[in-house]
Tab-separated table of C-alpha atoms and ligand atoms in Angstrom:
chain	number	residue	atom	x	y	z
A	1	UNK	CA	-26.529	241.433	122.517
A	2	UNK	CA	-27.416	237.764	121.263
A	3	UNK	CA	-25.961	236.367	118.151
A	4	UNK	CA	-27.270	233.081	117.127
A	5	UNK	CA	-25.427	230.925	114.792
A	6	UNK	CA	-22.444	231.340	117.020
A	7	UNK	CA	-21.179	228.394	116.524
A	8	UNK	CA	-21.056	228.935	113.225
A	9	UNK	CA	-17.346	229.574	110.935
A	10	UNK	CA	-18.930	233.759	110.751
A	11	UNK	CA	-19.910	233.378	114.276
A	12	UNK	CA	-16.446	232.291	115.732
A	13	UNK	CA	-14.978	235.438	114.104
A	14	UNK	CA	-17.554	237.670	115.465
A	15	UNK	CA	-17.904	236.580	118.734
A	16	UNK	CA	-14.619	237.985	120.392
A	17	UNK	CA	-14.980	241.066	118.750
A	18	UNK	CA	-18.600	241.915	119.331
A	19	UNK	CA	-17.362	241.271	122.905
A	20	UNK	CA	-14.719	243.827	122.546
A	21	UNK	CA	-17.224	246.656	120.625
A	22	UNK	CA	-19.969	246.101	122.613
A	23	UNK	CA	-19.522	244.053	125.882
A	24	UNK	CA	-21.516	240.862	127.455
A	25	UNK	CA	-23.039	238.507	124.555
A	26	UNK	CA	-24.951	235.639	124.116
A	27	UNK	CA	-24.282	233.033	121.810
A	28	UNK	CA	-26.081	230.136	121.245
A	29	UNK	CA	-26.083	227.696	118.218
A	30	UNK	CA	-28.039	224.146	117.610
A	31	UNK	CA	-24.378	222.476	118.606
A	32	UNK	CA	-22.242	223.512	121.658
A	33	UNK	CA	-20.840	226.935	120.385
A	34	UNK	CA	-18.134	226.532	123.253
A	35	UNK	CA	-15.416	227.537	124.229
A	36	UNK	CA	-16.784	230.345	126.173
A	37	UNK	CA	-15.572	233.482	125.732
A	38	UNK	CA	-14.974	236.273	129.064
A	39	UNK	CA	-18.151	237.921	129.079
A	40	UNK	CA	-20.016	235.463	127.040
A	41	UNK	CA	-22.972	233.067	128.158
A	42	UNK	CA	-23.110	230.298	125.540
A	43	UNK	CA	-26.870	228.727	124.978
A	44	UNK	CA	-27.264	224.934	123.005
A	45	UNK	CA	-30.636	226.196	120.927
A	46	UNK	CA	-32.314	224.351	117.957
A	47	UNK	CA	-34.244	227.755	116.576
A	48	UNK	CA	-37.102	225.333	115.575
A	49	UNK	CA	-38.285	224.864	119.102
A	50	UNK	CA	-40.364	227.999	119.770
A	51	UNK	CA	-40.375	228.086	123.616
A	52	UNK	CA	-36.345	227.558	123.658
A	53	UNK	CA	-35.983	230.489	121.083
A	54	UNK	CA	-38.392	232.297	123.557
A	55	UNK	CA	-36.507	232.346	126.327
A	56	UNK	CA	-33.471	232.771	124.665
A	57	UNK	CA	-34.153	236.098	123.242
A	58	UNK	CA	-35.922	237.106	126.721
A	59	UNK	CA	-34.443	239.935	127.942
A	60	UNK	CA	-31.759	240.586	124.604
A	61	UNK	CA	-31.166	244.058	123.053
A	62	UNK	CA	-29.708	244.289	119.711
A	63	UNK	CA	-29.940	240.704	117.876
A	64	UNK	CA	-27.384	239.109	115.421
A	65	UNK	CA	-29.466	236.447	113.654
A	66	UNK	CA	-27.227	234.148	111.457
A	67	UNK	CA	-28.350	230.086	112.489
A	68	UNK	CA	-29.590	228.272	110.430
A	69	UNK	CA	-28.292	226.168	107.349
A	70	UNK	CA	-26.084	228.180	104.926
A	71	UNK	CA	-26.337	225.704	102.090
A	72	UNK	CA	-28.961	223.999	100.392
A	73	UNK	CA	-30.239	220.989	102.034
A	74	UNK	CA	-33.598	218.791	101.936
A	75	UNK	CA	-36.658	221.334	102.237
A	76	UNK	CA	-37.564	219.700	105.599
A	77	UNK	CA	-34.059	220.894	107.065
A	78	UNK	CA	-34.341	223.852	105.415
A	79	UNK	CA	-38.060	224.677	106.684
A	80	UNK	CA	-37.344	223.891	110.598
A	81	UNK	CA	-34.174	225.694	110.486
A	82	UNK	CA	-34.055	228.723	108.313
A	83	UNK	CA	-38.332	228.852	107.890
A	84	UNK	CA	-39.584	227.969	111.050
A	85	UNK	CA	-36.306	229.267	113.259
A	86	UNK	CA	-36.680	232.490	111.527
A	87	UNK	CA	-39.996	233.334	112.562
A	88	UNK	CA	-39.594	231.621	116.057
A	89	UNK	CA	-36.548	234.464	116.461
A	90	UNK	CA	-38.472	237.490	114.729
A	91	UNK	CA	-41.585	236.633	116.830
A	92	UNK	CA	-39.584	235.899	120.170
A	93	UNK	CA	-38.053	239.942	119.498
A	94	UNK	CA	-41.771	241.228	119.341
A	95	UNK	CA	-42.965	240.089	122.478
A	96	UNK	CA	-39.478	240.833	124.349
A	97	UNK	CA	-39.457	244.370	122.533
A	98	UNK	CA	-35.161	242.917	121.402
A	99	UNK	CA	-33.445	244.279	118.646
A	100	UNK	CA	-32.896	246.297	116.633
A	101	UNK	CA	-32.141	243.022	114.373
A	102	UNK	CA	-29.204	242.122	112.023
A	103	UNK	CA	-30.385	239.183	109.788
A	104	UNK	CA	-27.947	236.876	107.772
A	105	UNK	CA	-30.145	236.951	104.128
A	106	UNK	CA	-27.950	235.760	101.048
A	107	UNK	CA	-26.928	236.755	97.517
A	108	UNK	CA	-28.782	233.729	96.878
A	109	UNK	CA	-32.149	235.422	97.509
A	110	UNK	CA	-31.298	236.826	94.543
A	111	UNK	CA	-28.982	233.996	92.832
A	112	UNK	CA	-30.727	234.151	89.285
A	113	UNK	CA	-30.271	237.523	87.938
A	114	UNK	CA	-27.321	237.590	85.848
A	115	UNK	CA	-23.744	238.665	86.361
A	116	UNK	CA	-24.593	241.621	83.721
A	117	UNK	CA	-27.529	242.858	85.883
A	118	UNK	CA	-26.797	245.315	88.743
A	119	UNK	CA	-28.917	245.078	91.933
A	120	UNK	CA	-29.444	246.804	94.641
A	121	UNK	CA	-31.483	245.881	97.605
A	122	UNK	CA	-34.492	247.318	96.159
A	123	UNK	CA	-34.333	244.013	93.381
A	124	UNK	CA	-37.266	241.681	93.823
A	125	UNK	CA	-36.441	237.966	94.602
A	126	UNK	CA	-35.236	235.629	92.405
A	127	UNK	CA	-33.736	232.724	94.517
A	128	UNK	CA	-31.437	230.135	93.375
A	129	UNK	CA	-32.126	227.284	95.908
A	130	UNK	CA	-34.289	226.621	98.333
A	131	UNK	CA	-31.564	228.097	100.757
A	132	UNK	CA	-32.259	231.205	98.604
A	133	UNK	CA	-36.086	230.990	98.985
A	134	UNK	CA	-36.068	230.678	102.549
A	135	UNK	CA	-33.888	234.091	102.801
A	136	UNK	CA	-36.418	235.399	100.481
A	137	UNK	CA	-38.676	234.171	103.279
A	138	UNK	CA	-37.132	236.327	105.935
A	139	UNK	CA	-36.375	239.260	103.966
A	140	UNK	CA	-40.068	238.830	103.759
A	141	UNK	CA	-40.964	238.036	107.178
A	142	UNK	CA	-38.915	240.818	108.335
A	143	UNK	CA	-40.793	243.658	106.326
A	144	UNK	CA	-44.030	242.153	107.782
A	145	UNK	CA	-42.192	242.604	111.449
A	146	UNK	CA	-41.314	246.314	110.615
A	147	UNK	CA	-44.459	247.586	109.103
A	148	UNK	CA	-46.748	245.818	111.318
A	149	UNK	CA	-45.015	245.844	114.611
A	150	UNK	CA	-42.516	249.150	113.842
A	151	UNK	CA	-39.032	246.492	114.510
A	152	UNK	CA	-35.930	247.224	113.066
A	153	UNK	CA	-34.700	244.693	111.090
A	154	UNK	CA	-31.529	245.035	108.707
A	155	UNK	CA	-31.051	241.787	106.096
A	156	UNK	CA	-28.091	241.346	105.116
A	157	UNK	CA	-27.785	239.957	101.509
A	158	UNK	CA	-24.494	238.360	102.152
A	159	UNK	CA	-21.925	237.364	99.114
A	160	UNK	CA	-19.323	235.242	99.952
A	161	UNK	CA	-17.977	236.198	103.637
A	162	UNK	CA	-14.597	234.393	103.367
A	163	UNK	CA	-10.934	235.108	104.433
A	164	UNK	CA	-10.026	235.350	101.078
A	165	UNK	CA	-11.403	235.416	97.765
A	166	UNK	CA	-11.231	231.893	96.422
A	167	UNK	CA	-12.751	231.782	92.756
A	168	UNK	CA	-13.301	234.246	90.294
A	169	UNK	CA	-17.048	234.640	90.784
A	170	UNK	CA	-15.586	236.185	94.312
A	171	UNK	CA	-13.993	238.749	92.434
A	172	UNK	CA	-17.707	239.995	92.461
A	173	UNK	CA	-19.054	238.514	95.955
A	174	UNK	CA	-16.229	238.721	98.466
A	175	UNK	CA	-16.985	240.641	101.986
A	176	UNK	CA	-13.691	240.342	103.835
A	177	UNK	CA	-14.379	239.668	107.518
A	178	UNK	CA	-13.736	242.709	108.939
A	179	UNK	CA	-16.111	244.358	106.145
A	180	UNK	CA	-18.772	242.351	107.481
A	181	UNK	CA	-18.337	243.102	111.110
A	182	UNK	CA	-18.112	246.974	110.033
A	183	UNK	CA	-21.385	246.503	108.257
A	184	UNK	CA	-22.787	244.812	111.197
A	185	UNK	CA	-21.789	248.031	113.202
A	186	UNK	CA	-22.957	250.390	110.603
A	187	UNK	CA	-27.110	248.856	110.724
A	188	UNK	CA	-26.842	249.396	114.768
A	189	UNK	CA	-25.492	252.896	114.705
A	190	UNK	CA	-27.673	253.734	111.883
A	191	UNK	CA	-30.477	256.106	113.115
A	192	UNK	CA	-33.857	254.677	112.300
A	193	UNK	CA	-33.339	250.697	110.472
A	194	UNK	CA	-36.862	250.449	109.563
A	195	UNK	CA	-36.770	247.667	106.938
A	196	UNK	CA	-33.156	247.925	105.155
A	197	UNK	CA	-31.707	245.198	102.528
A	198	UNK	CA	-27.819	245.532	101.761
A	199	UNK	CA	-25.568	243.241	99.812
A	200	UNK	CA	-22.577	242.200	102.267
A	201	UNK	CA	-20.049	243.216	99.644
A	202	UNK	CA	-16.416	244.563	100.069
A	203	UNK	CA	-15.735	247.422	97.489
A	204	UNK	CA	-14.514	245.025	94.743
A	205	UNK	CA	-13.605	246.234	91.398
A	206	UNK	CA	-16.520	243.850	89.756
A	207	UNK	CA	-19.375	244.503	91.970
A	208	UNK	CA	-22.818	243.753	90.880
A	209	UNK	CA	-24.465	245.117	93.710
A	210	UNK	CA	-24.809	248.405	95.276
A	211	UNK	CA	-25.597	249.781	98.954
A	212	UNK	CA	-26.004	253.111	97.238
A	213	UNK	CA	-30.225	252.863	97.916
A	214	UNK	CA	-29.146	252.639	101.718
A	215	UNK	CA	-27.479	255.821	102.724
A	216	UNK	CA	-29.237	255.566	106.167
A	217	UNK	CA	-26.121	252.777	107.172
A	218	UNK	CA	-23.344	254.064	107.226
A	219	UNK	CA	-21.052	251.433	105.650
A	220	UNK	CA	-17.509	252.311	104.284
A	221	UNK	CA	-15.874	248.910	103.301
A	222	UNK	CA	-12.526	249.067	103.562
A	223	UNK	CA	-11.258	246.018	101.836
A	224	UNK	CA	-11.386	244.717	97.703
A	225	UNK	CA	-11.054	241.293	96.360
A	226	UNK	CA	-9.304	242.901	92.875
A	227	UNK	CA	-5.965	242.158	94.325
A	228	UNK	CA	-6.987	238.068	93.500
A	229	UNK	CA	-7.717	238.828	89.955
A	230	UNK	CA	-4.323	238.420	88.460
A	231	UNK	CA	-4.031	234.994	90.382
A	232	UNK	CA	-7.259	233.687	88.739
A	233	UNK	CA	-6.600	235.319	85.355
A	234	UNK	CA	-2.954	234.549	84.974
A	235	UNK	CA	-3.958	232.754	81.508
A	236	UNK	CA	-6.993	234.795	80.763
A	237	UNK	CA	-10.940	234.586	81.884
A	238	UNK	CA	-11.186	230.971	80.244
A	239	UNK	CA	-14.928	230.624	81.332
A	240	UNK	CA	-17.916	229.974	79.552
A	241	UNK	CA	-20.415	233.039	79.898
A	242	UNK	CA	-23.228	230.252	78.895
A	243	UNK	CA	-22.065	228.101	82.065
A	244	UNK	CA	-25.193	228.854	84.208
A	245	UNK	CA	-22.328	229.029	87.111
A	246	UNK	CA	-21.008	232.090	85.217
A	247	UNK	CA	-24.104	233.424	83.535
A	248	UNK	CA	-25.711	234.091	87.145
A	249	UNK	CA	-25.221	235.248	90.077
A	250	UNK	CA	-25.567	232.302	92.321
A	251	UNK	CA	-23.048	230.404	90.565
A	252	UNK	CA	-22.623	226.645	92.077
A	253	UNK	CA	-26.168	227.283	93.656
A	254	UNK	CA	-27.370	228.188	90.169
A	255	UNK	CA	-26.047	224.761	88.366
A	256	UNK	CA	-26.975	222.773	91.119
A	257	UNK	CA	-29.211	220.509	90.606
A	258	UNK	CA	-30.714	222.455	87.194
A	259	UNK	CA	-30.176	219.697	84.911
A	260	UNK	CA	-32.255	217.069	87.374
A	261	UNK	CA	-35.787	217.555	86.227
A	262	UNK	CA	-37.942	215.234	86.534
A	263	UNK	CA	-38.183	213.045	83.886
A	264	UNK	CA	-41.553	212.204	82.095
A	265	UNK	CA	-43.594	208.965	81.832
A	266	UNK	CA	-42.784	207.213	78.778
A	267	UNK	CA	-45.919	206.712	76.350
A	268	UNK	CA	-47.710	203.698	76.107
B	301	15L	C1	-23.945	231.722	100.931
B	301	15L	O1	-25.053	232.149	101.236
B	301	15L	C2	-23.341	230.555	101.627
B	301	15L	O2	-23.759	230.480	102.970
B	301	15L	C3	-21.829	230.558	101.539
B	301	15L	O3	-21.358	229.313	101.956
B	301	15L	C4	-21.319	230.874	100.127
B	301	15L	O4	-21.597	229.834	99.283
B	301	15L	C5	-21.926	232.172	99.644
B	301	15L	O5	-23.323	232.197	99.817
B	301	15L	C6	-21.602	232.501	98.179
B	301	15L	O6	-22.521	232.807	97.422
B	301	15L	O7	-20.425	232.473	97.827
């Protein structure tokens, strides 16, 4: 198994207990994802460089593909890491014959429908950031992969993958840890993959997604953010719906930056 990214705050929780479910792993990240773990080879990759992504994946089974940048950054960042690293680990699986493939999308692919629209992974794109456009990317790239090359790939339209929920939009978002590691396990056991897209949800009280469309993957979350509620709603939901943080999805990915457009040249 190879999980890239491993370095990463999702990737240190994995790691140890991939080892444990499914034996010798290899992590790499773009920064030293040490310390290494018993039956762990670590690997210093920046997914970018094509012929270091290459002979990473040679000789990998089942790939966990979450480097990159999870945040919005300069498009230049965001094209070598998340664009161009995508690819480089999608196209590196073809020739090796890895995978099947478990790919870290995000709700952000999907950031601007609003909290009053429900989605499953059958909704088109509507990204929030150009974070959320280059998961729209590999949700993208990955149905190429499958239909032209028969892969397996599973993208995972993550929420907010936290220890705890930490806002009230998380009410909605929140995938507890272990939620995410049993949805992880669920896309490898399923049967046949094909091209799947599933929200990384727990089952929260507020959801605005569904996994209902997927009954191929087994995934039974076990854990809820509603337990939260009463600490964020103590004196009542004192939000404005017309915030575009609240209105959509995407929330601080939404607002960000949505005011800055460019202003126009003043008339002579
Ligand atoms: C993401 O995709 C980010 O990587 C994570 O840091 C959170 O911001 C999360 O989405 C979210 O939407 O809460």
């Amino acid at each position: 198994m190879l999980l890239t990214g491993g370095g990463g705050v999702l990737g240190r929780w994995l790691r140890p207990r991939l080892i444990e479910r499914y034996g010798k792993l290899r992590s790499s990240d773009i920064v030293d994802p040490a310390p290494k773990l018993k039956n762990e080879t670590l690997s210093i990759v920046d997914l970018a460089d094509a012929r270091a992504v290459d002979r990473l994946v040679a000789g990998a089974g089942r790939i966990i593909h979450f480097g990159g940048i999870s945040h919005e950054d300069s498009f230049e960042n965001i094209n070598a890491s998340n664009i161009t690293g995508t690819y480089n680990v999608f196209e590196a699986a073809r020739r090796h014959g890895a995978g099947p493939i478990v790919y870290a999308s995000s709700n952000h692919a999907t950031g601007f429908y609003t909290r009053d629209e429900h989605i499953d992974g059958t909704a088109g794109h509507r990204p929030d950031s150009l974070y959320g456009v280059s998961k729209a990317f590999g949700e993208s790239l990955a149905s190429f992969f499958v239909d032209k090359y028969g892969m397996d790939i599973a993208c995972l339209r993550i929420g907010t993958a936290a220890p705890e929920p930490h806002d009230p939009r998380h009410l909605s978002t929140w995938q507890s840890y272990p939620d995410l590691l049993r949805m992880i396990e669920a896309c490898f056991a399923a049967k046949k993959l094909g091209f799947t897209v599933l929200y990384g949800v727990s089952a929260n009280k507020r959801l605005w997604w569904s996994n209902a469309h997927a009954p191929h993957v087994a995934y039974k979350p076990q854990d809820s953010a509603e337990p939260a509620a009463a600490k964020f709603f103590a004196k009542g939901d004192k939000r404005d719906p017309e915030d575009p943080a609240v209105k959509y999805q995407g929330g601080p990915f939404v607002s960000d930056g949505l005011l800055k457009a460019p202003k126009k040249a003043a008339k002579k």
